[in-house]
Amino acid sequence: MTIAEYNSEKWHRRFFELAKLVAGWSKDPSSQTSAVIVDNMHRVVSLGYNGFARGVDDNPERYESRAVKYEIIVHAEVNAIMNAGGRDLTGTSIYVYPYPPCSRCASQIIQAGIKHVYVMDGEIPERWKENLTLAETILNEAGVSIEKIKTEKPVKQPEIFSI
């Protein structure tokens, strides 16, 4: 492993650890998701998690009803883009946890100018596979890279760092 590869994996792991923490802020009992937008200097630009819009009653009954929840929930990626407060996101990267973005979020990512999407390499629920495949297709068509990252195993340091 080169120093550059080591540093890259280290940053991926850090941002996914942050994303996992942020996902825990969601009140959705079935799908806690998050997004972390970073610039090319590894600075966090914005965070988002899935939940209802500000001021909307987020009682548990609404989260338990998929028919209601799916109509009013704001996805993590959209929240992160909106929480950037109008900042230019051109060329940034977004870490999405624990699932890849859906097709609607992929469109928002493209429109925001985000150029790299990092997702966890893992199992996708069957009911979402078709939509997530469509999302990957439109991201690729728009020139947005999407990369699956394995973060479960510890990252081995390059030999130069060994003592």
mmCIF file of C-alpha atoms in Angstrom:
data_model
loop_
_atom_site.group_PDB
_atom_site.id
_atom_site.type_symbol
_atom_site.label_atom_id
_atom_site.label_comp_id
_atom_site.label_asym_id
_atom_site.label_seq_id
_atom_site.Cartn_x
_atom_site.Cartn_y
_atom_site.Cartn_z
ATOM 1 C CA MET A 1 0.000 0.000 0.000
ATOM 2 C CA THR A 2 1.338 3.420 -0.936
ATOM 3 C CA ILE A 3 1.220 6.458 1.338
ATOM 4 C CA ALA A 4 -1.393 8.035 -0.958
ATOM 5 C CA GLU A 5 -3.596 4.920 -0.760
ATOM 6 C CA TYR A 6 -3.202 4.814 3.013
ATOM 7 C CA ASN A 7 -4.172 8.476 3.356
ATOM 8 C CA SER A 8 -7.148 8.041 1.044
ATOM 9 C CA GLU A 9 -8.482 5.044 3.003
ATOM 10 C CA LYS A 10 -7.916 6.897 6.262
ATOM 11 C CA TRP A 11 -10.048 9.835 5.088
ATOM 12 C CA HIS A 12 -12.777 7.531 3.766
ATOM 13 C CA ARG A 13 -12.933 5.749 7.110
ATOM 14 C CA ARG A 14 -13.092 9.051 9.023
ATOM 15 C CA PHE A 15 -15.926 10.443 6.929
ATOM 16 C CA PHE A 16 -17.919 7.203 7.128
ATOM 17 C CA GLU A 17 -17.448 7.164 10.907
ATOM 18 C CA LEU A 18 -18.786 10.723 11.013
ATOM 19 C CA ALA A 19 -21.667 9.745 8.730
ATOM 20 C CA LYS A 20 -22.541 6.827 10.997
ATOM 21 C CA LEU A 21 -22.677 9.196 13.972
ATOM 22 C CA VAL A 22 -24.873 11.688 12.107
ATOM 23 C CA ALA A 23 -27.236 8.909 10.938
ATOM 24 C CA GLY A 24 -27.983 8.216 14.592
ATOM 25 C CA TRP A 25 -29.561 11.666 14.877
ATOM 26 C CA SER A 26 -32.450 10.557 12.644
ATOM 27 C CA LYS A 27 -35.703 9.684 14.404
ATOM 28 C CA ASP A 28 -36.652 7.184 11.680
ATOM 29 C CA PRO A 29 -36.655 3.806 13.442
ATOM 30 C CA SER A 30 -36.206 1.773 10.246
ATOM 31 C CA SER A 31 -33.761 3.729 8.056
ATOM 32 C CA GLN A 32 -31.284 6.055 9.697
ATOM 33 C CA THR A 33 -29.283 7.590 6.884
ATOM 34 C CA SER A 34 -26.842 10.455 6.577
ATOM 35 C CA ALA A 35 -24.714 12.413 4.146
ATOM 36 C CA VAL A 36 -21.458 14.256 4.703
ATOM 37 C CA ILE A 37 -20.264 16.728 2.065
ATOM 38 C CA VAL A 38 -16.542 17.501 2.011
ATOM 39 C CA ASP A 39 -14.307 19.688 -0.129
ATOM 40 C CA ASN A 40 -11.050 18.686 -1.799
ATOM 41 C CA MET A 41 -9.097 19.771 1.299
ATOM 42 C CA HIS A 42 -10.969 17.197 3.459
ATOM 43 C CA ARG A 43 -12.982 19.891 5.215
ATOM 44 C CA VAL A 44 -16.575 19.129 6.155
ATOM 45 C CA VAL A 45 -18.867 21.477 4.232
ATOM 46 C CA SER A 46 -22.241 20.182 5.396
ATOM 47 C CA LEU A 47 -24.069 17.346 7.123
ATOM 48 C CA GLY A 48 -27.551 15.928 6.723
ATOM 49 C CA TYR A 49 -29.702 13.071 7.963
ATOM 50 C CA ASN A 50 -33.146 11.825 7.013
ATOM 51 C CA GLY A 51 -36.059 13.381 8.815
ATOM 52 C CA PHE A 52 -39.056 15.627 8.467
ATOM 53 C CA ALA A 53 -38.749 19.285 7.537
ATOM 54 C CA ARG A 54 -38.240 21.829 10.314
ATOM 55 C CA GLY A 55 -41.455 22.522 12.155
ATOM 56 C CA VAL A 56 -43.231 19.397 10.913
ATOM 57 C CA ASP A 57 -44.543 17.189 13.712
ATOM 58 C CA ASP A 58 -42.253 14.169 13.800
ATOM 59 C CA ASN A 59 -44.359 11.894 15.963
ATOM 60 C CA PRO A 60 -43.531 8.172 15.880
ATOM 61 C CA GLU A 61 -46.816 7.239 14.173
ATOM 62 C CA ARG A 62 -45.748 9.115 11.039
ATOM 63 C CA TYR A 63 -42.438 7.262 10.906
ATOM 64 C CA GLU A 64 -44.186 3.918 11.387
ATOM 65 C CA SER A 65 -46.452 4.482 8.373
ATOM 66 C CA ARG A 66 -44.351 4.101 5.202
ATOM 67 C CA ALA A 67 -47.157 5.642 3.146
ATOM 68 C CA VAL A 68 -46.949 8.827 5.221
ATOM 69 C CA LYS A 69 -43.207 8.804 5.897
ATOM 70 C CA TYR A 70 -42.203 8.436 2.236
ATOM 71 C CA GLU A 71 -44.329 11.440 1.283
ATOM 72 C CA ILE A 72 -42.918 13.875 3.861
ATOM 73 C CA ILE A 73 -39.389 12.763 4.747
ATOM 74 C CA VAL A 74 -36.412 14.777 3.553
ATOM 75 C CA HIS A 75 -33.562 12.500 2.554
ATOM 76 C CA ALA A 76 -30.106 12.917 4.081
ATOM 77 C CA GLU A 77 -28.470 13.978 0.815
ATOM 78 C CA VAL A 78 -31.018 16.741 0.215
ATOM 79 C CA ASN A 79 -30.711 17.917 3.820
ATOM 80 C CA ALA A 80 -26.919 18.094 3.465
ATOM 81 C CA ILE A 81 -27.196 20.091 0.234
ATOM 82 C CA MET A 82 -29.733 22.476 1.784
ATOM 83 C CA ASN A 83 -27.737 22.764 5.019
ATOM 84 C CA ALA A 84 -24.769 24.012 2.983
ATOM 85 C CA GLY A 85 -26.606 27.343 3.028
ATOM 86 C CA GLY A 86 -26.157 28.207 -0.624
ATOM 87 C CA ARG A 87 -22.420 27.492 -0.617
ATOM 88 C CA ASP A 88 -21.053 26.477 -4.004
ATOM 89 C CA LEU A 89 -20.720 22.684 -3.896
ATOM 90 C CA THR A 90 -19.070 22.353 -7.301
ATOM 91 C CA GLY A 91 -16.384 19.691 -7.224
ATOM 92 C CA THR A 92 -17.130 18.465 -3.688
ATOM 93 C CA SER A 93 -17.599 14.875 -2.548
ATOM 94 C CA ILE A 94 -20.484 13.346 -0.630
ATOM 95 C CA TYR A 95 -20.330 10.344 1.691
ATOM 96 C CA VAL A 96 -23.710 8.620 1.955
ATOM 97 C CA TYR A 97 -24.396 6.169 4.786
ATOM 98 C CA PRO A 98 -25.448 3.354 4.917
ATOM 99 C CA TYR A 99 -27.066 3.037 1.453
ATOM 100 C CA PRO A 100 -26.341 4.668 -1.910
ATOM 101 C CA PRO A 101 -28.479 7.645 -2.951
ATOM 102 C CA CYS A 102 -31.868 7.073 -4.561
ATOM 103 C CA SER A 103 -32.587 8.434 -8.051
ATOM 104 C CA ARG A 104 -34.166 11.660 -6.739
ATOM 105 C CA CYS A 105 -31.203 12.356 -4.462
ATOM 106 C CA ALA A 106 -28.819 11.501 -7.311
ATOM 107 C CA SER A 107 -30.504 14.221 -9.379
ATOM 108 C CA GLN A 108 -30.046 16.708 -6.529
ATOM 109 C CA ILE A 109 -26.378 15.692 -6.187
ATOM 110 C CA ILE A 110 -25.846 16.256 -9.909
ATOM 111 C CA GLN A 111 -27.598 19.655 -9.860
ATOM 112 C CA ALA A 112 -25.552 20.772 -6.840
ATOM 113 C CA GLY A 113 -22.305 20.163 -8.752
ATOM 114 C CA ILE A 114 -21.031 17.409 -6.451
ATOM 115 C CA LYS A 115 -18.527 15.309 -8.415
ATOM 116 C CA HIS A 116 -17.796 12.281 -6.227
ATOM 117 C CA VAL A 117 -20.178 9.997 -4.339
ATOM 118 C CA TYR A 118 -18.790 7.521 -1.823
ATOM 119 C CA VAL A 119 -21.006 4.729 -0.525
ATOM 120 C CA MET A 120 -20.501 1.738 1.727
ATOM 121 C CA ASP A 121 -19.875 -1.558 -0.017
ATOM 122 C CA GLY A 122 -22.677 -3.679 1.382
ATOM 123 C CA GLU A 123 -26.032 -5.328 0.890
ATOM 124 C CA ILE A 124 -28.930 -3.325 -0.529
ATOM 125 C CA PRO A 125 -32.535 -4.124 0.452
ATOM 126 C CA GLU A 126 -34.276 -5.831 -2.478
ATOM 127 C CA ARG A 127 -37.089 -3.238 -2.621
ATOM 128 C CA TRP A 128 -34.566 -0.459 -3.413
ATOM 129 C CA LYS A 129 -32.284 -2.209 -5.928
ATOM 130 C CA GLU A 130 -34.065 -1.043 -9.093
ATOM 131 C CA ASN A 131 -34.137 2.593 -7.990
ATOM 132 C CA LEU A 132 -30.519 2.559 -6.804
ATOM 133 C CA THR A 133 -29.423 1.079 -10.134
ATOM 134 C CA LEU A 134 -31.200 3.945 -11.892
ATOM 135 C CA ALA A 135 -29.466 6.412 -9.564
ATOM 136 C CA GLU A 136 -26.057 4.962 -10.426
ATOM 137 C CA THR A 137 -26.904 5.179 -14.133
ATOM 138 C CA ILE A 138 -27.788 8.881 -14.029
ATOM 139 C CA LEU A 139 -24.780 9.722 -11.848
ATOM 140 C CA ASN A 140 -22.520 8.046 -14.417
ATOM 141 C CA GLU A 141 -24.274 9.804 -17.318
ATOM 142 C CA ALA A 142 -23.688 13.170 -15.633
ATOM 143 C CA GLY A 143 -20.004 12.475 -15.019
ATOM 144 C CA VAL A 144 -20.350 12.026 -11.253
ATOM 145 C CA SER A 145 -18.168 9.215 -9.952
ATOM 146 C CA ILE A 146 -19.652 6.737 -7.517
ATOM 147 C CA GLU A 147 -17.294 4.545 -5.562
ATOM 148 C CA LYS A 148 -18.062 1.726 -3.155
ATOM 149 C CA ILE A 149 -15.715 1.796 -0.167
ATOM 150 C CA LYS A 150 -14.942 -1.080 2.181
ATOM 151 C CA THR A 151 -14.363 0.352 5.646
ATOM 152 C CA GLU A 152 -14.906 -2.641 7.887
ATOM 153 C CA LYS A 153 -11.344 -3.914 7.915
ATOM 154 C CA PRO A 154 -8.577 -1.934 9.606
ATOM 155 C CA VAL A 155 -6.359 0.017 7.262
ATOM 156 C CA LYS A 156 -2.779 -1.262 7.257
ATOM 157 C CA GLN A 157 -0.165 1.469 7.409
ATOM 158 C CA PRO A 158 2.376 1.667 4.574
ATOM 159 C CA GLU A 159 5.782 0.184 5.344
ATOM 160 C CA ILE A 160 7.399 3.632 5.537
ATOM 161 C CA PHE A 161 5.345 4.310 8.697
ATOM 162 C CA SER A 162 6.293 1.060 10.405
ATOM 163 C CA ILE A 163 8.545 1.282 13.444
#
